[in-house]
PDB file of C-alpha atoms in Angstrom:
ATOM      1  CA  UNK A  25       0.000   0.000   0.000  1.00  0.00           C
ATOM      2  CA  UNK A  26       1.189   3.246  -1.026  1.00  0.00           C
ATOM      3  CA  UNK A  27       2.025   5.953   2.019  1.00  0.00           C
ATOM      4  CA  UNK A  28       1.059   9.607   0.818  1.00  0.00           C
ATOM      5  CA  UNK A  29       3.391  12.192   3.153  1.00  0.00           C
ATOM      6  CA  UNK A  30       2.658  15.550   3.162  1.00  0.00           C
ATOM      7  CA  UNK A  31       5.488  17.853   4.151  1.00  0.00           C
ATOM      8  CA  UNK A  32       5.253  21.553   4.773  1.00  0.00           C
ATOM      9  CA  UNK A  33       8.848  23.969   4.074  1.00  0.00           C
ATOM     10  CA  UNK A  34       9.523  21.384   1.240  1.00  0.00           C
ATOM     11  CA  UNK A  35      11.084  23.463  -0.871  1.00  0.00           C
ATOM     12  CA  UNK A  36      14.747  23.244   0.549  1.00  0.00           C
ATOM     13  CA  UNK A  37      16.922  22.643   3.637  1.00  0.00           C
ATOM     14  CA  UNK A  38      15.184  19.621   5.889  1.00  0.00           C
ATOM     15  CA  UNK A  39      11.775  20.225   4.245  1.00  0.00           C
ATOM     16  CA  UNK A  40      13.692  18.618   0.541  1.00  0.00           C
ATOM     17  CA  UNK A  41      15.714  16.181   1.982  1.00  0.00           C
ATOM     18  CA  UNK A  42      12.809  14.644   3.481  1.00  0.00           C
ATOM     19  CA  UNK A  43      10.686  14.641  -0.024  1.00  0.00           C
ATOM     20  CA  UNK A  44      13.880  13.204  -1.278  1.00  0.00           C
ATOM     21  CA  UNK A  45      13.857  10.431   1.069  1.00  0.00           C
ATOM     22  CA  UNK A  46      10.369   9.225   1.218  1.00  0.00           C
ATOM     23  CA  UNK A  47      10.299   9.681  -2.994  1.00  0.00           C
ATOM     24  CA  UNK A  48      13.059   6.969  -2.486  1.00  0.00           C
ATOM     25  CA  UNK A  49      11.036   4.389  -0.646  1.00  0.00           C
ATOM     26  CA  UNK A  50       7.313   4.830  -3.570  1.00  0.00           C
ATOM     27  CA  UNK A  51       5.868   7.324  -1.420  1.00  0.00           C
ATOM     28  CA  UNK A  52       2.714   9.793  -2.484  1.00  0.00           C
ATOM     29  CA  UNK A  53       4.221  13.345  -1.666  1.00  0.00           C
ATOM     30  CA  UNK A  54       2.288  16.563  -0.936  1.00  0.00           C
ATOM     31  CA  UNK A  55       4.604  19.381  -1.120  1.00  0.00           C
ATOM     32  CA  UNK A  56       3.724  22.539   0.520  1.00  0.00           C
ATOM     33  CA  UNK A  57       6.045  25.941   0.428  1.00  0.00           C
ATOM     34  CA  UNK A  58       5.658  29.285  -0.423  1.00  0.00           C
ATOM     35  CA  UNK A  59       7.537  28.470  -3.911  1.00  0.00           C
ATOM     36  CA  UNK A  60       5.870  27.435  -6.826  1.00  0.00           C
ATOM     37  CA  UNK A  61       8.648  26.895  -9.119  1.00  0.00           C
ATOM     38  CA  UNK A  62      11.140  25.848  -6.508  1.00  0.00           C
ATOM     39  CA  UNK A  63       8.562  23.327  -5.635  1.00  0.00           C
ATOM     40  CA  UNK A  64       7.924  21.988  -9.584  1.00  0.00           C
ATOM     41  CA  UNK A  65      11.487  22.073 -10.034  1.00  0.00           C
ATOM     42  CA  UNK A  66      11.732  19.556  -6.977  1.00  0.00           C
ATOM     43  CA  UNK A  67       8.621  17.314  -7.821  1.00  0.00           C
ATOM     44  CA  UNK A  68      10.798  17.453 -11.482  1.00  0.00           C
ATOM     45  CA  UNK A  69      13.812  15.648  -9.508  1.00  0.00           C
ATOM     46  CA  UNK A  70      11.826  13.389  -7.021  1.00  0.00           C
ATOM     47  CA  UNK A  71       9.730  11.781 -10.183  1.00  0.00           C
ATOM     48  CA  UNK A  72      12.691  10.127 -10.918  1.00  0.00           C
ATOM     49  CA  UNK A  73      13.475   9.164  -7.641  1.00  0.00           C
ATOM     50  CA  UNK A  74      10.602   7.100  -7.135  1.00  0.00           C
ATOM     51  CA  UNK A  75       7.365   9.004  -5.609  1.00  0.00           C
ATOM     52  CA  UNK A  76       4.269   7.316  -6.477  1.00  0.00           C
ATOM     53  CA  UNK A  77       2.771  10.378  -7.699  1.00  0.00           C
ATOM     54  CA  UNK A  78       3.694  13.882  -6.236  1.00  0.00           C
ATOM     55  CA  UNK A  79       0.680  17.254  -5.853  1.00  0.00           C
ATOM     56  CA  UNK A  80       2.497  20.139  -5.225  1.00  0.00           C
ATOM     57  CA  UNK A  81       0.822  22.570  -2.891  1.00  0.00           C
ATOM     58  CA  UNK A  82       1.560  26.327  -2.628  1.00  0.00           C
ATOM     59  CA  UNK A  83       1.047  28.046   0.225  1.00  0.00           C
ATOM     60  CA  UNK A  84       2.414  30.733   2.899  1.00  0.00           C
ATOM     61  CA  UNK A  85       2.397  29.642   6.037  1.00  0.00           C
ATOM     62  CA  UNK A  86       1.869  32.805   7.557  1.00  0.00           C
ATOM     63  CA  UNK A  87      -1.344  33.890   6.510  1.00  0.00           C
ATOM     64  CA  UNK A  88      -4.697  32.165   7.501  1.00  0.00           C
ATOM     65  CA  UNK A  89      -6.044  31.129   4.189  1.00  0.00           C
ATOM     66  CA  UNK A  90      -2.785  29.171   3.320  1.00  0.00           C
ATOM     67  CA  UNK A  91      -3.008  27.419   6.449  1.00  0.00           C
ATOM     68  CA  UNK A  92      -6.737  26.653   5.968  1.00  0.00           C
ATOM     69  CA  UNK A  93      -5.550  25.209   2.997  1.00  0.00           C
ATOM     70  CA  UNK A  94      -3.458  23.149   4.099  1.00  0.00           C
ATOM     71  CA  UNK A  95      -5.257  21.923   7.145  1.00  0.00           C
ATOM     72  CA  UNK A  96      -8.341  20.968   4.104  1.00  0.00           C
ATOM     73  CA  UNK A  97      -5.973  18.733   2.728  1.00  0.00           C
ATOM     74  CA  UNK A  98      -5.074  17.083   5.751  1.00  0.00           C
ATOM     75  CA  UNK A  99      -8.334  16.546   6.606  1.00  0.00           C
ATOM     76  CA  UNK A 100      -9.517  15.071   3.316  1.00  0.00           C
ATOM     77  CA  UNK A 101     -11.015  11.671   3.744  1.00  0.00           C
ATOM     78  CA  UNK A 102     -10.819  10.276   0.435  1.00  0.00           C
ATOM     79  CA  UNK A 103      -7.296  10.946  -0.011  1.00  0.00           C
ATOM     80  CA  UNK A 104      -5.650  10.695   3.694  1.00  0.00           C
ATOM     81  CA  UNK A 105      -2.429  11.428   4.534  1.00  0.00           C
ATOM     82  CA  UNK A 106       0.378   8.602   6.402  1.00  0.00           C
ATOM     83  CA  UNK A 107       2.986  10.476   7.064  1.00  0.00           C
ATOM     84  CA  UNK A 108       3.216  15.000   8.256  1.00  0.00           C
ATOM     85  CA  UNK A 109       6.385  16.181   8.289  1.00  0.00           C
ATOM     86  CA  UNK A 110       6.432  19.987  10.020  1.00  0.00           C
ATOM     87  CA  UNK A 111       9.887  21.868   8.805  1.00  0.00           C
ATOM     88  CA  UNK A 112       8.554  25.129   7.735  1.00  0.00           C
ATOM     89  CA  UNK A 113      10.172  27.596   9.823  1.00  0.00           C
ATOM     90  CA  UNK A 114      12.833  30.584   9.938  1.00  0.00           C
ATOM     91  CA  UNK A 115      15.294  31.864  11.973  1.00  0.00           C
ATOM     92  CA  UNK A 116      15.783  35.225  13.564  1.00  0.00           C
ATOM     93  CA  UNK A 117      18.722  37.451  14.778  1.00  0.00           C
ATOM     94  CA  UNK A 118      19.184  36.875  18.854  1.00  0.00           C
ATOM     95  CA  UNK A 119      19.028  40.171  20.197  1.00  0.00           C
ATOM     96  CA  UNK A 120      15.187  39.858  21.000  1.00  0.00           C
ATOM     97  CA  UNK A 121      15.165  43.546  22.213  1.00  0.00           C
ATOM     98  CA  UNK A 122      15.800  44.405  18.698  1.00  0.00           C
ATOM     99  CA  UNK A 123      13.898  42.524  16.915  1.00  0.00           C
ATOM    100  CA  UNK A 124      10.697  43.525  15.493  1.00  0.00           C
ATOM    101  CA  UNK A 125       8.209  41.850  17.480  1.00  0.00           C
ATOM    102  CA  UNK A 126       5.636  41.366  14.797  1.00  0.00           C
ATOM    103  CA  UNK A 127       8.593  39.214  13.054  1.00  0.00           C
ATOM    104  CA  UNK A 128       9.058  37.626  16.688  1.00  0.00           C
ATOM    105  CA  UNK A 129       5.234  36.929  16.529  1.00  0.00           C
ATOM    106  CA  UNK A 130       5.361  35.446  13.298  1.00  0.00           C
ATOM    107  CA  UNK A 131       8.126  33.247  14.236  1.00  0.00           C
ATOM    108  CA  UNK A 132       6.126  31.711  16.945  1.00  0.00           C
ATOM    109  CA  UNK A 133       3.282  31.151  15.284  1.00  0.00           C
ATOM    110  CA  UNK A 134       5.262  29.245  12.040  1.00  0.00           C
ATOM    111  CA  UNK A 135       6.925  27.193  14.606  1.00  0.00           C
ATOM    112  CA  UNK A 136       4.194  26.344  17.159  1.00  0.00           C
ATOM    113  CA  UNK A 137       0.704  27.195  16.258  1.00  0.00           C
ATOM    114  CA  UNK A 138       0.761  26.286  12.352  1.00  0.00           C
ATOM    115  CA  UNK A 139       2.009  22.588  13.148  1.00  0.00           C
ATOM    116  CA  UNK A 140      -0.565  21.878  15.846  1.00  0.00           C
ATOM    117  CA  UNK A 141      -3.158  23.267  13.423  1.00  0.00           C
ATOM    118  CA  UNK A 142      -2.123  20.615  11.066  1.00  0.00           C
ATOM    119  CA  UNK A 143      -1.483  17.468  13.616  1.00  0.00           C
ATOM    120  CA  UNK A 144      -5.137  18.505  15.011  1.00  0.00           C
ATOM    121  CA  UNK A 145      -5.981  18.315  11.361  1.00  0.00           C
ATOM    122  CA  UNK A 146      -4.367  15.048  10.094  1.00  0.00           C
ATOM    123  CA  UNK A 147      -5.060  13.707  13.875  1.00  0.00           C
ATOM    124  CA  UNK A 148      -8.519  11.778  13.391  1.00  0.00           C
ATOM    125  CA  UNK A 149      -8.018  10.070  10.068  1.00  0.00           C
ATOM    126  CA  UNK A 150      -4.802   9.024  11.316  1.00  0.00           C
ATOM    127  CA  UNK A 151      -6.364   7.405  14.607  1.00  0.00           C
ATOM    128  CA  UNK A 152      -9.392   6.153  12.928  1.00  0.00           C
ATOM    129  CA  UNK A 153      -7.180   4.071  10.470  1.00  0.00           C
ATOM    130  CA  UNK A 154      -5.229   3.017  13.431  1.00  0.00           C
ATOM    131  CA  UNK A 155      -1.958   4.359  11.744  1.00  0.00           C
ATOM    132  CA  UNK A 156       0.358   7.676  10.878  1.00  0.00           C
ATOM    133  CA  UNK A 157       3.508   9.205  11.755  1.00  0.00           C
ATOM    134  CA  UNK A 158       3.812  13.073  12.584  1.00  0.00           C
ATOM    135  CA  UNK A 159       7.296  14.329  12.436  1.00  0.00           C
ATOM    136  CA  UNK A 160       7.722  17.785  13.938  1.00  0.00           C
ATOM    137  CA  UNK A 161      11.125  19.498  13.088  1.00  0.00           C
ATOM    138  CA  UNK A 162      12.568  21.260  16.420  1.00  0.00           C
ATOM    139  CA  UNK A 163      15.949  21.495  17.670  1.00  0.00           C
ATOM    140  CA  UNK A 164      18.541  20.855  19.890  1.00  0.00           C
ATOM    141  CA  UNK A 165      18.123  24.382  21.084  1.00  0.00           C
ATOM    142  CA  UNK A 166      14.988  23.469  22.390  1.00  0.00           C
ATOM    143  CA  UNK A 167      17.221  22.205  25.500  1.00  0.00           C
ATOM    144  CA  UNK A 168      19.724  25.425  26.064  1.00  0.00           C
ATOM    145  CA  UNK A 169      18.367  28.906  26.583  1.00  0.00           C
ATOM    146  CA  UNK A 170      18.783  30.645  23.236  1.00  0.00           C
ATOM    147  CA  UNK A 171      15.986  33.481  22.101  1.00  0.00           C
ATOM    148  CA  UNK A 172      13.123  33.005  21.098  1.00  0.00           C
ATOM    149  CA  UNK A 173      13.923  29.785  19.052  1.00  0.00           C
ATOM    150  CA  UNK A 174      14.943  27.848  22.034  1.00  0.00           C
ATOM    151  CA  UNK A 175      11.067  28.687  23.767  1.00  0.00           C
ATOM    152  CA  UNK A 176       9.466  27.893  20.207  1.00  0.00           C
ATOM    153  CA  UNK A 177      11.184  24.519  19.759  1.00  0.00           C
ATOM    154  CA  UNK A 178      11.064  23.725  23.429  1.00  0.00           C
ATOM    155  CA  UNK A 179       6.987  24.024  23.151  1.00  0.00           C
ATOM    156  CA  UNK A 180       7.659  21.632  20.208  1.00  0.00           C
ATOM    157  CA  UNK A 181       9.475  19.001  22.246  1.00  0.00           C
ATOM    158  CA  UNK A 182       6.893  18.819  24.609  1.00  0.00           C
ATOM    159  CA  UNK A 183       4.206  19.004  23.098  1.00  0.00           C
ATOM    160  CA  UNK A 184       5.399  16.023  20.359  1.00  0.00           C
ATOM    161  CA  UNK A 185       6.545  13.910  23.987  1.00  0.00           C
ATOM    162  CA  UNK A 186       2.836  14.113  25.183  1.00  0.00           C
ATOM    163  CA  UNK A 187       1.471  13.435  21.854  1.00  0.00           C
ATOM    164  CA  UNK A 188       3.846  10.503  21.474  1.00  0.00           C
ATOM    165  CA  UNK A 189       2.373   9.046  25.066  1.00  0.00           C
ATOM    166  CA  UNK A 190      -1.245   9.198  24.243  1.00  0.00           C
ATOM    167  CA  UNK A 191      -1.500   8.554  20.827  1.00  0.00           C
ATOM    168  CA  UNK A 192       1.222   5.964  19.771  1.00  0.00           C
ATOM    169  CA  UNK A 193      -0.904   3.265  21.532  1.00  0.00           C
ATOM    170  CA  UNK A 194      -3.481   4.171  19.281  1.00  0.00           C
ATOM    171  CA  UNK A 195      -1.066   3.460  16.328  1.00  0.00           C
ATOM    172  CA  UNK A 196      -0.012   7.141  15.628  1.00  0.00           C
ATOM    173  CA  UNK A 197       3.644   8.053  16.583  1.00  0.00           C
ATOM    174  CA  UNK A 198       4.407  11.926  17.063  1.00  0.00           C
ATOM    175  CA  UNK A 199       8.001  12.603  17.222  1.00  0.00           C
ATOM    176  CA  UNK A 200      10.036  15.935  17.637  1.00  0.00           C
ATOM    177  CA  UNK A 201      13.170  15.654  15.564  1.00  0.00           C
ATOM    178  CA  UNK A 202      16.195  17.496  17.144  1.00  0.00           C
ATOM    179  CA  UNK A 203      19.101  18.523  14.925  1.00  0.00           C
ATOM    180  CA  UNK A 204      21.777  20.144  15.865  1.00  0.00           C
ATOM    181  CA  UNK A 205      23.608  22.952  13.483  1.00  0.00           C
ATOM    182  CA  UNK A 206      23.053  21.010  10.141  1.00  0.00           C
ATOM    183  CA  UNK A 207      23.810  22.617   6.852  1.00  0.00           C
ATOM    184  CA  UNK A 208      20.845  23.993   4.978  1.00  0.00           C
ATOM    185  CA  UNK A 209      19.997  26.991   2.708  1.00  0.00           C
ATOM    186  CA  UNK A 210      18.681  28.111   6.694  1.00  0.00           C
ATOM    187  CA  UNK A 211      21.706  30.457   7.897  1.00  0.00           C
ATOM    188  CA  UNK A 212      22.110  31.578   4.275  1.00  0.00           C
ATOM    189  CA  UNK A 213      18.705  32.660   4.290  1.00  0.00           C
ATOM    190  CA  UNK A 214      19.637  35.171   7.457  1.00  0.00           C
ATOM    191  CA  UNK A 215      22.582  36.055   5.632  1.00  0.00           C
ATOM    192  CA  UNK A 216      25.394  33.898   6.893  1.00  0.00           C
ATOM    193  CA  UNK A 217      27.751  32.691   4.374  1.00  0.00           C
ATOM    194  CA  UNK A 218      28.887  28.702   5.143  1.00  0.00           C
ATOM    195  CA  UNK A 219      32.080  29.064   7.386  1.00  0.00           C
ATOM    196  CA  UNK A 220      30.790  32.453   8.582  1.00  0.00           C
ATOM    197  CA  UNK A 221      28.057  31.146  10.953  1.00  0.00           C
ATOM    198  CA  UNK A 222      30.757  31.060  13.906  1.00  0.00           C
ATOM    199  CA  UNK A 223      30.460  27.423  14.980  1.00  0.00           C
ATOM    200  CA  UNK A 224      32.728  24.811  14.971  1.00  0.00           C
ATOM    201  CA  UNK A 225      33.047  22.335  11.877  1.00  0.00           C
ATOM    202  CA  UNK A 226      32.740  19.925  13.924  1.00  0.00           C
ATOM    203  CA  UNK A 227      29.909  20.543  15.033  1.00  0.00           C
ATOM    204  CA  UNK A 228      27.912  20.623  11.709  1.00  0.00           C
ATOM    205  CA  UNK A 229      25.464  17.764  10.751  1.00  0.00           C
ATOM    206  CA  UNK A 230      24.517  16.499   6.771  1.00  0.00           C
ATOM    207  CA  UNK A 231      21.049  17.200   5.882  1.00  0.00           C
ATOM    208  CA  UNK A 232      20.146  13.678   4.756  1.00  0.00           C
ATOM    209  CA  UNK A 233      21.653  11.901   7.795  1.00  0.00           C
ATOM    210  CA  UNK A 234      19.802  13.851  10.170  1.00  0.00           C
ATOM    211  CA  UNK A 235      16.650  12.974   7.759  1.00  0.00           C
ATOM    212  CA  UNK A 236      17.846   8.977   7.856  1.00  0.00           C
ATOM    213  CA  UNK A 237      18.179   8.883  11.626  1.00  0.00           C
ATOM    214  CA  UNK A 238      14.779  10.549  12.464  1.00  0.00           C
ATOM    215  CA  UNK A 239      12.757   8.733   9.908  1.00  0.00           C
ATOM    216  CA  UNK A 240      14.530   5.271  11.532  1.00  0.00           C
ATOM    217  CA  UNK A 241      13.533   7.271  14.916  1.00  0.00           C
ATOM    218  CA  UNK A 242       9.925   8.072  14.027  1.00  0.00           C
ATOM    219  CA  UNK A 243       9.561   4.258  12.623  1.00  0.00           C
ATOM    220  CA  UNK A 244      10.801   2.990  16.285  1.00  0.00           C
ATOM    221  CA  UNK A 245       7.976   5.078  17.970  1.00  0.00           C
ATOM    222  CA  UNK A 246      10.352   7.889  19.264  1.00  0.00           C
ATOM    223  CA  UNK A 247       9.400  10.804  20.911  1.00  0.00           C
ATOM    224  CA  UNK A 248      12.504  12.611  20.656  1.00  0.00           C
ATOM    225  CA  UNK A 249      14.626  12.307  17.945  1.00  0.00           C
ATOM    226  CA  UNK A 250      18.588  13.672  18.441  1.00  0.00           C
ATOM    227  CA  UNK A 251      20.700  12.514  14.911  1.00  0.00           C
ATOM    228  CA  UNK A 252      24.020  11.602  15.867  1.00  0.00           C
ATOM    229  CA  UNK A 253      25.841  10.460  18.944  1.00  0.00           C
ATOM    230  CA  UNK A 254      27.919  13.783  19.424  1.00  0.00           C
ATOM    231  CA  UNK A 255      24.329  15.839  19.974  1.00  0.00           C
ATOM    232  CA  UNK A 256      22.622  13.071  22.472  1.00  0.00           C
ATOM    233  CA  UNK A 257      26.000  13.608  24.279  1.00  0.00           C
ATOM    234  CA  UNK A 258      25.530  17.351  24.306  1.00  0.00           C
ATOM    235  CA  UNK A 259      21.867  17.321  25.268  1.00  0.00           C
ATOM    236  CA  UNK A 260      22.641  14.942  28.176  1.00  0.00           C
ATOM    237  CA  UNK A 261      25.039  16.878  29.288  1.00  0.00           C
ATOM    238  CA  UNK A 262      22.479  20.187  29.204  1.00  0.00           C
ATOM    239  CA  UNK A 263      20.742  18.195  32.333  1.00  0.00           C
ATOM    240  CA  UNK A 264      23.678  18.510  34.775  1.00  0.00           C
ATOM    241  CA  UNK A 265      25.297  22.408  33.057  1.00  0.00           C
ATOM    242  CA  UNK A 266      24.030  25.841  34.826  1.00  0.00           C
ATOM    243  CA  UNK A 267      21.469  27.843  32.830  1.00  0.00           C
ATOM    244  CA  UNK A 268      23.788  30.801  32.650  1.00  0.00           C
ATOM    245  CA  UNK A 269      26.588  28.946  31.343  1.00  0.00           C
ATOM    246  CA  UNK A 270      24.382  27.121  28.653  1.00  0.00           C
ATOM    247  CA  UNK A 271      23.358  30.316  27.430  1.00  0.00           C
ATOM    248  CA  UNK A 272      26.342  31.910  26.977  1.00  0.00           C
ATOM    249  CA  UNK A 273      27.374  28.926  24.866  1.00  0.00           C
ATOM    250  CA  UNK A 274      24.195  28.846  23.226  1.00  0.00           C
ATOM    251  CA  UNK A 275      25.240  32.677  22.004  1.00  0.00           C
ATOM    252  CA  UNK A 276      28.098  31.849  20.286  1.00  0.00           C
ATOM    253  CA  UNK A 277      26.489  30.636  16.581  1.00  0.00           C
ATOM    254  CA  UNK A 278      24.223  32.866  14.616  1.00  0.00           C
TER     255      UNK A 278
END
């Protein structure tokens, strides 16, 4: 039986590399980002990686009719949806008493409110068929004090650990995926060349392992998802380290 995955900031960074991966293995894709052409040019590519069929769905994320869309689709009984993966988002400087705060306010809405629209959405086909898989994109900030980001994918975390509890019984596994830095068209897009972004190399993940390890993750039952051995050392060691100190480590990428 063919799995149809919808996935929302498809267009590039996470959102791309996890069309590419479930085109590999016959899946139905939705596609949902602001960019129509980006978005044909990538159903183009993934038609000859293997999707069984791809709709390509354009919409902004930050206005109300784009989610309604979305959330219609999700909700459409004749044509249900397996698999929502939740990666739209966007970063934002640090300095929060700078920022404007209706870009702060967007921000949290993108990252909090627009995916639990859509799992609420997606939700009661998924549990009336007795099986799904939501995969919200947050962060390994969500365990250090950083901004704004760190409180939006925080919410994410714990919302997705809750979600996992009640509903994976049910068949329906929710699981937060936390990445750590992970190279993307993300930092570009605040303007942050590669080797500019002030973290270590090191320290920097592949796109499509972080995509292999959560989708293995998500198919285990998860809750939490952290790709790669170096970042579940670093968030276990956020447990035992002094807020204060966290933070000011937290500060040091962009």
């Amino acid at each position: 039986m063919t799995r149809t995955s919808l996935i929302t900031g498809a267009s590039a960074g996470l959102g791309a590399e996890y069309a590419r991966a479930l085109a590999r293995r016959g899946d139905h894709l939705v596609l949902v980002a602001r960019r129509t052409s980006t978005l044909e040019e990538l159903a183009t590519e993934l038609e000859g990686l293997g999707a069984d069929g791809i709709e390509v769905l354009s919409a902004d994320l930050a206005q109300d009719a784009d989610v309604q869309a979305v959330v219609a689709r999700l909700s459409e009984p004749s044509r249900p949806v397996d698999v929502l993966v939740s990666s739209a988002g966007f970063g934002l400087p640090l300095a929060f008493e700078r920022n404007d705060i209706e870009d702060e306010v967007r921000h949290l809405r993108l990252h909090d409110e627009v995916p639990m629209r859509l799992m609420r959405a997606v939700l009661p086909g998924m549990l009336e068929r007795g099986r799904g898989a939501i995969l919200n994109i947050a962060s390994v900030a969500a365990f250090t004090p950083r901004s704004t980001y760190s409180a939006a994918k925080a919410w994410t975390v714990s919302f997705s650990r809750w979600a996992n509890a009640r509903y994976r019984p049910r068949g329906v596994s929710v699981t937060a995926v936390c990445p750590g830095f992970t190279h993307t068209e993300f930092h570009a897009r605040m303007g942050l060349a590669r080797g500019t972004e002030g973290i270590p190399g090191w320290m920097w993940l592949d796109a499509p392992r972080v995509v292999e390890e959560s989708l293995r993750d998500a198919a285990r039952g998860r809750a939490v998802s952290v790709p790669s051995r170096r970042y579940r050392a670093i968030v276990g060691l956020t447990r035992f380290l002094p807020a204060g100190l966290l933070a000011t480590a937290a500060a040091r990428g962009r």
